[in-house]
XYZ file of C-alpha atoms in Angstrom:
701
model
C 9.807 -89.755 35.483
C 12.372 -89.368 38.275
C 15.831 -90.658 37.586
C 16.303 -92.011 41.113
C 13.307 -94.322 40.905
C 14.480 -95.661 37.549
C 17.896 -96.498 38.983
C 16.345 -98.249 41.984
C 14.122 -100.370 39.739
C 17.071 -101.254 37.515
C 19.165 -102.159 40.522
C 16.396 -104.329 41.922
C 15.906 -106.031 38.569
C 19.566 -107.035 38.312
C 20.168 -107.754 41.971
C 20.400 -111.508 41.574
C 22.801 -111.284 38.644
C 25.054 -108.708 40.273
C 25.282 -110.590 43.560
C 26.036 -113.826 41.722
C 28.841 -112.182 39.783
C 30.286 -110.524 42.854
C 30.103 -113.510 45.228
C 30.784 -116.418 42.909
C 32.875 -115.478 39.876
C 34.037 -119.049 39.514
C 30.477 -120.273 39.251
C 29.689 -117.551 36.730
C 32.689 -118.593 34.667
C 31.585 -122.206 34.831
C 28.142 -121.327 33.459
C 29.394 -118.884 30.850
C 32.512 -120.588 29.551
C 33.502 -123.873 31.167
C 31.478 -125.728 28.601
C 33.228 -123.890 25.799
C 36.616 -124.092 27.474
C 36.597 -127.740 28.419
C 34.502 -129.183 25.665
C 35.259 -126.534 23.062
C 39.052 -126.809 23.066
C 39.311 -130.518 22.207
C 36.598 -129.994 19.605
C 38.612 -127.291 17.951
C 41.611 -129.602 17.615
C 39.539 -132.409 16.199
C 39.340 -132.507 12.403
C 36.158 -130.932 11.104
C 33.984 -133.103 8.955
C 32.621 -130.478 6.648
C 30.726 -131.384 3.469
C 32.721 -131.349 0.259
C 31.431 -130.244 -3.072
C 32.359 -133.570 -4.589
C 30.480 -135.648 -2.038
C 28.298 -138.550 -3.202
C 24.756 -137.830 -4.290
C 22.966 -139.210 -1.255
C 24.944 -137.268 1.411
C 24.708 -134.125 -0.733
C 20.931 -134.332 -0.840
C 20.783 -134.630 2.910
C 23.294 -131.809 3.246
C 21.266 -129.447 1.137
C 18.256 -129.860 3.346
C 15.854 -132.050 1.398
C 12.510 -132.101 3.181
C 12.530 -135.642 4.452
C 12.169 -137.109 7.914
C 15.549 -137.933 9.395
C 15.558 -141.699 10.161
C 15.942 -142.571 13.805
C 19.018 -144.553 14.893
C 18.667 -148.289 15.251
C 18.140 -149.419 18.824
C 20.846 -151.611 20.314
C 19.249 -154.993 21.048
C 20.521 -158.517 21.781
C 20.814 -160.752 18.759
C 18.327 -163.244 20.201
C 15.512 -160.714 20.113
C 13.652 -159.995 16.875
C 14.445 -156.736 15.142
C 11.830 -154.002 15.591
C 9.471 -153.283 12.722
C 11.051 -149.879 12.108
C 14.457 -151.446 11.421
C 12.953 -154.012 8.997
C 11.665 -151.246 6.749
C 8.107 -151.345 8.117
C 6.114 -148.371 9.307
C 4.982 -148.246 12.986
C 1.759 -149.990 11.926
C 3.510 -153.094 10.458
C 2.972 -152.041 6.852
C 5.698 -151.784 4.186
C 7.307 -148.349 4.189
C 7.362 -146.737 0.747
C 10.528 -144.994 -0.397
C 10.800 -141.455 0.937
C 7.430 -141.524 2.725
C 5.943 -142.572 5.993
C 2.710 -144.485 6.469
C -0.605 -142.766 5.855
C -1.431 -142.421 9.509
C 1.744 -140.490 10.387
C 2.045 -138.442 7.201
C 0.063 -135.578 8.689
C 2.924 -134.642 10.997
C 5.858 -135.320 8.709
C 6.568 -131.645 7.907
C 6.452 -130.618 11.568
C 8.630 -133.573 12.545
C 11.175 -132.580 9.914
C 11.262 -128.941 11.099
C 11.741 -130.008 14.700
C 14.362 -132.678 14.019
C 16.513 -131.041 11.351
C 19.379 -128.903 12.647
C 19.464 -125.150 12.198
C 21.680 -124.261 9.224
C 24.300 -121.502 9.457
C 26.209 -119.989 6.516
C 29.633 -119.030 7.910
C 31.328 -118.298 4.581
C 31.637 -114.561 5.449
C 32.380 -114.903 9.172
C 36.076 -113.873 8.969
C 37.711 -113.266 12.370
C 34.773 -114.631 14.383
C 34.939 -117.987 12.590
C 36.661 -120.022 15.322
C 34.280 -118.932 18.067
C 31.344 -119.441 15.713
C 32.446 -122.999 14.859
C 32.685 -123.940 18.527
C 29.259 -122.420 19.199
C 27.653 -124.311 16.297
C 29.161 -127.598 17.462
C 27.937 -127.052 21.002
C 24.442 -126.366 19.667
C 24.656 -129.397 17.329
C 23.638 -127.241 14.387
C 24.793 -127.528 10.768
C 27.523 -125.235 9.445
C 28.110 -124.391 5.781
C 31.599 -122.828 5.680
C 31.602 -122.403 1.891
C 28.032 -121.228 1.476
C 25.070 -123.170 0.182
C 22.868 -123.217 -2.900
C 19.711 -123.530 -0.818
C 18.805 -120.841 1.741
C 20.223 -121.144 5.246
C 18.431 -120.234 8.456
C 21.171 -117.872 9.670
C 23.891 -115.979 7.789
C 26.902 -114.870 9.830
C 28.679 -111.880 8.300
C 32.025 -110.567 9.437
C 31.776 -106.912 8.396
C 28.411 -105.596 7.256
C 24.899 -106.413 6.122
C 26.055 -106.184 2.500
C 28.726 -108.905 2.764
C 26.313 -111.095 0.801
C 22.974 -110.757 -0.973
C 20.418 -112.237 1.429
C 16.704 -112.515 0.650
C 15.480 -114.709 3.519
C 16.477 -116.106 6.881
C 18.354 -114.100 9.488
C 21.581 -112.124 9.169
C 23.750 -110.944 12.039
C 24.149 -107.367 10.765
C 21.780 -104.415 10.488
C 22.026 -102.234 7.387
C 23.605 -98.918 8.315
C 25.028 -100.014 11.676
C 28.646 -99.569 10.565
C 27.891 -95.998 9.497
C 25.858 -95.220 12.614
C 28.560 -96.096 15.167
C 31.336 -94.202 13.439
C 32.648 -91.569 15.789
C 31.135 -88.534 14.042
C 27.709 -90.093 13.479
C 27.542 -91.444 17.027
C 28.520 -88.050 18.433
C 25.794 -86.312 16.420
C 23.158 -88.843 17.474
C 24.064 -88.514 21.148
C 24.242 -84.713 20.878
C 20.629 -84.590 19.691
C 19.650 -86.518 22.818
C 21.857 -84.270 24.974
C 19.960 -81.243 23.649
C 16.673 -82.861 24.661
C 17.780 -84.566 27.898
C 21.124 -83.106 29.052
C 21.078 -84.793 32.462
C 20.174 -88.222 31.084
C 22.955 -88.188 28.475
C 25.836 -86.820 30.520
C 27.676 -90.172 30.213
C 29.176 -89.132 26.860
C 32.097 -86.663 26.866
C 31.575 -83.260 25.292
C 32.587 -83.584 21.649
C 33.351 -81.407 18.646
C 33.379 -82.558 15.028
C 36.386 -81.562 12.960
C 36.859 -79.741 10.715
C 33.246 -78.421 10.675
C 33.246 -77.309 14.319
C 36.880 -76.337 14.784
C 36.116 -72.641 15.273
C 33.367 -73.519 17.742
C 35.820 -75.766 19.603
C 38.398 -72.967 19.855
C 35.803 -70.408 20.991
C 34.260 -72.612 23.683
C 37.636 -73.635 25.130
C 38.735 -69.997 25.265
C 35.484 -68.970 26.930
C 35.814 -71.601 29.673
C 39.461 -70.737 30.281
C 38.609 -67.057 30.577
C 36.004 -67.872 33.202
C 38.271 -70.289 35.110
C 42.010 -69.641 34.594
C 42.865 -72.720 36.710
C 41.152 -75.054 34.226
C 43.772 -77.090 32.389
C 41.912 -79.503 30.171
C 43.169 -82.388 28.074
C 41.529 -83.424 24.830
C 41.670 -86.661 22.885
C 41.472 -86.629 19.071
C 39.930 -89.674 17.357
C 39.832 -90.038 13.551
C 36.331 -90.795 12.334
C 37.356 -93.842 10.317
C 40.040 -95.035 12.713
C 39.942 -98.321 14.600
C 42.090 -100.247 17.073
C 43.646 -97.031 18.378
C 44.892 -95.911 14.969
C 45.549 -92.168 14.753
C 44.438 -91.319 18.327
C 46.456 -88.726 20.249
C 46.124 -86.304 23.182
C 46.458 -82.507 23.136
C 46.350 -79.783 25.800
C 45.327 -76.858 23.615
C 43.445 -76.308 20.331
C 46.556 -74.605 18.941
C 48.454 -77.927 18.931
C 50.107 -78.227 15.524
C 49.073 -81.869 15.162
C 45.452 -80.747 15.184
C 46.094 -78.595 12.139
C 47.366 -81.678 10.339
C 44.224 -83.583 11.270
C 42.028 -80.831 9.862
C 43.707 -81.208 6.496
C 43.895 -85.005 6.373
C 40.640 -86.606 7.549
C 37.526 -85.873 9.650
C 37.793 -86.526 13.365
C 36.133 -86.060 16.728
C 37.834 -84.222 19.571
C 36.560 -84.962 23.085
C 37.292 -84.007 26.643
C 39.707 -86.550 28.084
C 38.629 -88.309 31.300
C 41.538 -87.467 33.602
C 40.374 -89.342 36.710
C 39.597 -92.941 35.747
C 39.208 -95.815 38.175
C 42.545 -97.603 38.565
C 43.277 -101.224 39.436
C 46.884 -102.114 40.246
C 47.685 -98.480 39.366
C 46.632 -99.169 35.767
C 43.912 -97.580 33.671
C 41.444 -100.011 32.089
C 38.215 -100.045 30.131
C 35.357 -102.530 29.791
C 34.204 -104.249 26.613
C 30.572 -105.271 27.072
C 28.673 -107.244 24.462
C 25.170 -106.041 23.648
C 22.730 -107.929 21.419
C 20.299 -105.830 19.410
C 17.811 -108.621 18.765
C 15.170 -106.536 17.035
C 14.737 -102.950 15.902
C 10.954 -102.744 15.777
C 9.900 -103.732 18.379
C 13.115 -102.789 20.150
C 14.786 -105.690 21.991
C 18.129 -105.313 23.785
C 20.167 -107.928 25.659
C 23.376 -107.441 27.642
C 25.952 -110.142 28.337
C 26.489 -110.760 32.027
C 30.236 -110.874 31.537
C 32.653 -108.942 29.382
C 36.346 -108.161 29.073
C 38.529 -105.625 30.872
C 41.488 -104.370 28.824
C 44.363 -102.828 30.787
C 47.022 -100.306 29.948
C 50.558 -101.557 30.448
C 52.133 -98.480 32.037
C 51.152 -97.045 35.455
C 48.718 -94.168 35.048
C 49.496 -90.512 35.700
C 47.261 -87.559 34.924
C 48.118 -86.031 31.544
C 50.897 -83.458 31.419
C 53.092 -82.205 28.570
C 55.715 -84.841 29.403
C 53.494 -87.942 29.228
C 50.928 -87.015 26.543
C 52.740 -89.291 24.088
C 52.718 -92.359 26.374
C 50.068 -94.409 24.600
C 50.575 -97.419 26.895
C 49.568 -95.185 29.819
C 46.510 -93.439 28.345
C 45.042 -95.709 25.662
C 43.437 -99.000 26.663
C 43.212 -100.446 23.138
C 44.267 -104.092 23.169
C 45.726 -103.796 19.661
C 48.153 -101.147 20.955
C 49.089 -102.546 24.350
C 49.817 -106.032 23.023
C 52.997 -104.556 21.522
C 54.156 -103.333 24.925
C 56.912 -105.256 26.663
C 54.806 -105.115 29.841
C 51.786 -106.865 28.323
C 50.906 -109.971 30.352
C 49.157 -112.918 28.707
C 47.306 -114.964 31.284
C 44.870 -117.876 31.255
C 43.495 -116.647 34.571
C 40.334 -114.561 34.462
C 41.558 -112.256 37.259
C 45.171 -111.518 36.270
C 47.038 -110.256 33.244
C 46.450 -107.409 30.828
C 43.070 -108.802 29.721
C 40.628 -110.049 32.360
C 36.955 -110.835 32.681
C 34.673 -108.039 33.834
C 33.227 -110.371 36.474
C 36.664 -110.614 38.105
C 36.773 -106.802 38.304
C 33.327 -106.723 39.898
C 34.417 -109.359 42.391
C 37.426 -107.270 43.352
C 35.340 -104.103 43.691
C 32.768 -105.951 45.774
C 35.491 -107.091 48.172
C 36.273 -103.404 48.740
C 32.648 -102.582 49.586
C 31.551 -101.171 46.228
C 27.817 -101.369 45.486
C 27.916 -103.674 42.454
C 24.179 -103.364 41.887
C 24.556 -99.603 41.420
C 27.420 -100.088 38.945
C 25.355 -102.541 36.888
C 22.322 -100.258 37.043
C 24.295 -97.314 35.648
C 25.825 -99.458 32.893
C 22.430 -100.835 31.829
C 21.017 -97.314 31.743
C 23.940 -96.148 29.586
C 23.466 -99.011 27.112
C 19.706 -98.524 26.735
C 20.022 -94.765 26.277
C 22.761 -95.178 23.677
C 20.734 -97.680 21.653
C 17.716 -95.338 21.850
C 19.918 -92.605 20.348
C 20.981 -94.902 17.483
C 17.672 -96.523 16.525
C 15.985 -93.576 14.697
C 18.514 -93.432 11.869
C 18.889 -97.221 11.881
C 15.181 -97.393 11.012
C 15.810 -95.156 8.001
C 18.660 -97.390 6.826
C 16.534 -100.491 7.415
C 13.561 -99.329 5.338
C 15.963 -98.310 2.584
C 17.589 -101.748 2.286
C 14.585 -103.864 3.280
C 11.452 -101.909 2.275
C 8.185 -102.963 3.866
C 6.274 -105.488 1.784
C 9.336 -106.809 -0.027
C 11.131 -110.095 0.756
C 14.183 -109.774 2.908
C 15.941 -111.173 5.957
C 15.409 -110.253 9.576
C 18.425 -108.748 11.332
C 20.196 -108.919 14.663
C 23.641 -107.740 15.727
C 26.204 -108.055 18.512
C 27.662 -104.669 19.439
C 30.766 -103.969 21.482
C 30.341 -101.160 24.021
C 33.608 -99.664 25.304
C 32.969 -98.163 28.746
C 35.309 -96.408 31.158
C 34.632 -96.286 34.896
C 35.571 -92.993 36.519
C 37.105 -92.819 39.959
C 33.622 -92.178 41.381
C 32.410 -95.334 39.512
C 30.326 -93.377 37.014
C 30.396 -95.168 33.605
C 31.481 -93.140 30.564
C 30.795 -94.271 27.004
C 33.959 -94.254 24.921
C 32.616 -95.731 21.684
C 30.428 -98.419 20.150
C 31.830 -101.072 17.826
C 29.693 -102.552 15.061
C 32.196 -105.388 14.559
C 33.741 -106.201 17.949
C 36.614 -108.647 17.718
C 35.512 -112.227 18.352
C 38.946 -113.775 18.035
C 39.686 -116.367 20.693
C 43.456 -116.468 20.240
C 46.252 -113.954 20.525
C 49.596 -113.476 18.851
C 52.648 -114.461 20.846
C 56.105 -113.418 19.689
C 58.370 -116.446 19.694
C 61.383 -114.534 18.407
C 61.878 -111.070 16.938
C 59.387 -110.781 14.092
C 58.102 -114.356 14.472
C 54.572 -114.695 15.895
C 52.330 -117.623 16.693
C 48.597 -117.718 17.409
C 48.016 -119.034 20.922
C 44.553 -119.843 22.338
C 43.240 -117.293 24.833
C 41.055 -118.979 27.448
C 39.759 -115.642 28.737
C 38.553 -114.613 25.267
C 37.064 -118.040 24.606
C 35.211 -118.098 27.919
C 33.423 -114.824 27.181
C 33.085 -114.694 23.402
C 31.960 -118.259 22.702
C 29.214 -117.864 25.296
C 28.057 -114.598 23.682
C 27.911 -116.059 20.155
C 26.379 -119.361 21.262
C 23.657 -117.728 23.328
C 22.941 -115.171 20.613
C 22.274 -118.077 18.264
C 20.056 -119.702 20.895
C 17.974 -116.547 21.197
C 17.688 -116.249 17.412
C 16.939 -119.972 16.855
C 14.322 -119.915 14.059
C 13.101 -123.459 14.811
C 12.683 -123.025 18.551
C 8.980 -122.159 18.410
C 8.264 -125.098 16.109
C 10.039 -127.487 18.447
C 8.157 -126.125 21.442
C 4.831 -126.439 19.638
C 5.547 -130.025 18.656
C 6.672 -130.797 22.195
C 3.272 -129.644 23.426
C 1.563 -131.845 20.841
C 3.617 -134.881 21.814
C 2.575 -134.464 25.429
C -1.033 -135.038 24.446
C -2.181 -138.700 24.536
C -2.124 -140.406 21.160
C -5.499 -141.304 19.728
C -4.210 -144.654 18.472
C -2.248 -147.026 20.671
C 1.099 -147.682 19.060
C 3.155 -150.854 19.122
C 5.312 -151.153 22.282
C 8.415 -151.580 20.147
C 7.980 -148.022 18.911
C 8.629 -146.629 22.378
C 12.222 -147.825 22.500
C 13.846 -144.670 21.055
C 12.027 -142.549 23.665
C 15.262 -141.166 25.081
C 16.259 -139.842 21.675
C 12.833 -138.251 21.325
C 13.217 -136.551 24.699
C 16.574 -135.124 23.700
C 15.063 -133.773 20.485
C 12.364 -132.025 22.453
C 14.945 -130.218 24.591
C 18.117 -129.884 22.494
C 19.557 -127.307 24.939
C 19.479 -129.577 27.977
C 23.272 -130.001 27.862
C 23.985 -126.251 27.638
C 24.579 -123.756 30.461
C 22.074 -121.024 31.220
C 21.951 -118.163 28.726
C 24.482 -115.432 29.517
C 22.455 -112.704 27.774
C 19.847 -110.916 29.865
C 17.056 -108.815 28.418
C 17.042 -105.162 29.472
C 14.571 -103.824 26.902
C 11.551 -104.003 26.754
C 12.001 -105.304 30.312
C 12.756 -101.763 31.528
C 10.806 -99.968 28.794
C 8.607 -98.034 31.249
C 11.652 -96.234 32.651
C 13.022 -95.205 29.243
C 10.171 -94.841 26.754
C 9.889 -91.108 27.459
C 13.335 -90.709 25.833
C 12.157 -92.043 22.447
C 11.116 -88.704 20.974
C 13.541 -88.829 18.046
C 12.302 -92.341 17.321
C 8.790 -90.943 16.871
C 10.202 -88.176 14.654
C 11.863 -90.853 12.516
C 8.477 -92.523 12.038
C 7.095 -89.225 10.723
C 10.125 -88.797 8.484
C 9.783 -92.297 6.990
C 6.067 -91.801 6.410
C 6.685 -88.845 4.081
C 9.708 -90.206 2.204
C 7.317 -91.261 -0.554
C 9.625 -93.496 -2.592
C 10.612 -96.852 -1.128
C 14.339 -97.246 -0.702
C 15.231 -93.567 -0.390
C 16.793 -92.066 2.729
C 16.238 -88.360 2.117
C 13.095 -86.266 2.142
C 12.381 -84.186 -0.945
C 10.800 -80.691 -0.931
C 7.390 -82.073 -1.921
C 7.466 -84.568 0.934
C 8.398 -81.830 3.415
C 5.573 -79.586 2.199
C 3.151 -82.506 2.459
C 4.324 -83.107 6.027
C 3.643 -79.455 6.906
C 0.178 -79.511 5.310
C -0.971 -82.866 6.660
C 0.118 -81.958 10.183
C -1.511 -78.484 9.932
C 1.709 -76.652 10.804
C 1.433 -73.750 8.353
C -0.183 -70.554 9.575
C -0.247 -66.836 8.984
C 3.134 -66.563 10.686
C 4.600 -69.563 8.813
C 3.678 -69.446 5.157
C 4.504 -72.202 2.712
C 7.087 -69.896 1.172
C 8.794 -69.697 4.571
C 8.585 -73.501 4.781
C 10.387 -73.793 1.448
C 13.141 -71.427 2.607
C 13.509 -73.414 5.851
C 13.871 -76.635 3.856
C 16.471 -75.170 1.490
C 18.619 -73.591 4.220
C 18.766 -76.629 6.506
C 19.170 -79.166 3.701
C 21.970 -77.210 2.038
C 23.919 -76.936 5.294
C 23.586 -80.631 6.165
C 24.464 -81.784 2.667
C 27.684 -79.770 2.868
C 28.615 -81.626 6.086
C 27.606 -85.101 4.909
C 30.031 -87.252 2.973
C 27.221 -89.355 1.513
C 26.018 -87.598 -1.634
C 24.211 -90.576 -3.188
C 20.915 -88.703 -3.364
C 19.859 -85.139 -2.685
C 17.308 -84.059 -0.118
C 16.810 -83.677 3.607
C 18.432 -86.336 5.793
C 16.926 -87.402 9.112
C 19.222 -85.209 11.218
C 18.313 -82.182 9.087
C 14.630 -83.064 9.547
C 15.178 -83.226 13.311
C 16.727 -79.746 13.253
C 13.757 -78.413 11.281
C 11.384 -80.129 13.693
C 13.108 -78.489 16.659
C 12.722 -75.110 14.959
C 8.999 -75.656 14.352
C 8.470 -76.862 17.925
C 10.193 -73.816 19.390
C 8.041 -71.497 17.285
C 4.754 -73.156 18.231
C 5.347 -73.862 21.953
C 7.550 -71.005 23.097
C 7.282 -71.175 26.885
C 8.206 -74.849 27.406
C 11.555 -76.657 27.762
C 12.844 -78.097 24.497
C 11.896 -81.714 25.180
C 8.347 -80.654 26.090
C 8.135 -78.460 22.984
C 9.189 -81.392 20.805
C 6.888 -83.858 22.572
C 3.926 -81.483 22.152
C 4.601 -81.023 18.442
C 4.938 -84.796 17.943
C 1.606 -85.323 19.694
C 0.022 -82.702 17.465
C 1.422 -84.253 14.263
C 0.409 -87.770 15.268
C -3.093 -86.530 16.102
C -3.657 -84.861 12.732
C -2.233 -87.862 10.881
C -4.537 -90.203 12.795
C -7.471 -88.007 11.695
C -6.256 -88.250 8.115
C -5.944 -92.030 8.329
C -9.451 -92.357 9.708
C -10.808 -90.070 6.977
C -9.238 -92.300 4.360
C -10.715 -95.334 6.073
C -14.184 -93.755 6.032
C -13.664 -92.834 2.396
C -12.718 -96.386 1.499
C -15.735 -97.813 3.315
C -18.129 -95.371 1.662
C -16.700 -96.185 -1.771
C -17.152 -99.909 -1.162
C -20.672 -99.465 0.194
C -21.628 -97.488 -2.924
C -20.956 -100.539 -5.076
C -17.876 -99.074 -6.741
C -14.375 -100.125 -5.725
C -12.101 -97.313 -4.510
C -9.705 -97.816 -7.415
C -12.285 -97.938 -10.217
C -10.241 -95.527 -12.287
C -12.981 -93.065 -13.264
C -11.942 -89.472 -14.041
C -13.545 -88.326 -10.798
C -11.372 -90.686 -8.788
C -8.185 -90.031 -10.689
C -7.889 -86.631 -8.987
C -8.027 -87.448 -5.275
C -4.495 -88.870 -4.963
C -3.000 -85.389 -4.688
C -5.825 -84.223 -2.479
C -5.519 -87.286 -0.277
C -1.948 -86.270 0.432
C -3.358 -82.979 1.640
C -5.936 -84.742 3.789
C -9.057 -83.887 1.752
C -10.555 -86.982 0.075
C -13.284 -85.512 -2.190
C -15.424 -88.647 -2.311
C -16.116 -88.443 1.387
C -16.058 -84.702 2.024
C -19.342 -84.609 3.886
C -18.588 -87.605 6.098
C -15.101 -86.278 6.792
C -16.570 -82.870 7.656
C -18.926 -84.459 10.167
C -16.119 -86.628 11.485
C -13.811 -83.686 12.061
C -16.456 -81.923 14.170
C -16.959 -85.048 16.263
C -13.342 -85.024 17.482
C -11.717 -82.674 19.942
C -9.040 -80.832 17.944
C -5.677 -80.006 19.462
C -4.670 -76.369 19.301
């Protein structure tokens, strides 16, 4: 796969979107936020009519989602005309309507009609800072919000922090288990480093990083080695605490001997990275980009990117780092939470001015200077897809731990905030990924010293409401049911109905297309749309599938020594040069080292990253003359081949047991033994058939 062809295909795929953003930012703003800005603002001021716990019995029953057909509104007719049968309490066929039921002829579709007509329910009791934007989005969609929770299950649960904000057993929740842990600075750096070892050219968008305190000596040695080879090299490094957020605890250094670094080593873990000294400047100011990415599904992988984002500006003109300006945070750090306290911060309701602007306005300005916007978008899309591919392997391990296969549980989706810096040559650099990007649509304004007031931010509302609203549209659990019923309603009715029943036709049409009043969706799919260009990168994802297969116990996240030995045996990896004793030593050494570096000591065993290291070692031993990514790919192919043989042997064994008139789990002493042997790939009840089967396949060496 050549990188150039992938970039051309990505650029071609997003050509229409990029040109639209560059040539008509006003139109893009109208589609993405005018509806939320014009219609959303008055709605926010209007009093909300939320259900109260002490409401009368009849409204409460409707509120809690009783499965009944919502009655249609009465048609407005002149007094001289007779009232339609439906309003007189008769069914469409002029028969008395019984309480709570329709007539016999229409009862067959009552459940489908209810599913299509009832609004989607959203539990916003844990939404926190995203609540205002979520409320506006729900009102625009005409869905039903439950701000204090609900006794009955809701369709969607909106959490503010993590998957575990509430105990959910059904529906959809807007957080993945483990995402907060995965995007922490140390974990993200380790995940990207694994991909950099496999594909160094493809993952050069992430600055070189060292994890402190574990890699402090390595950091010192590598910096000294580079300086010895190039005395003119004068690097700058940025130190980021692992658990820090909103710019907390970040500082710049010029040398590993900086005394502040010694304090960091003693206080809390951190990541130190090469500082990007030549960023793209606009109005002589450094800025970064906050892009919103929707991870719609983990397996199969589905990724969407918002067509617009936010650009956050520093508030002091940029100069390259030197000992005199290293402490100028308003010059070097783009964090909004820091720069808002600067006297130079500019609040603006315009999308193209101020200290916070829309990304589309930046693209428009770059386009006016002749910049190839399609190339910029192509590089950003590539960066996002590659980063998500680096995160998904361990996310799968977290997911199967919290929601084991075969057990009831919710489906997950999540909005991520990607912080990206454009270099002077327009190459995008990944700064970090946020599991809980701020969705606030107001900002604090200081009225007098120490006195602040929340003021609506039209720029935030334009971007964030569109992202939340369109995420909900993509996750709409009733959309397929409505579409199916719409197709059924298009078919001619077998029985001719009374003409008076056709009067509410306009209401029926609006129910069929409840999104007719909304702008086009601002989220565009990039995966699996561009899967062909990136699937070759998903080697660690395939390793994670092997890892999960041999975990053994549902809910665990670490591989025990028995599971690792079973993996080696089933995949035929032991040999005269790699005995099982050597396998045990390999497991102990790698597991002990990783457990000493991992803060999570909930259970003992080999974590996924330790398994990946062991897998690399085995691949390098078996395929010595190939590049690392080819070694790993070859070993994965070999493992998957042997496991497919084992699965087919078990299938043959099961069929032979059934054909013999005895169920496979009959519990006889002869069949109580094979469970251990099945793990080794030798089902005794079908030894002969398996022997013949193994000779009928071409074995990989």
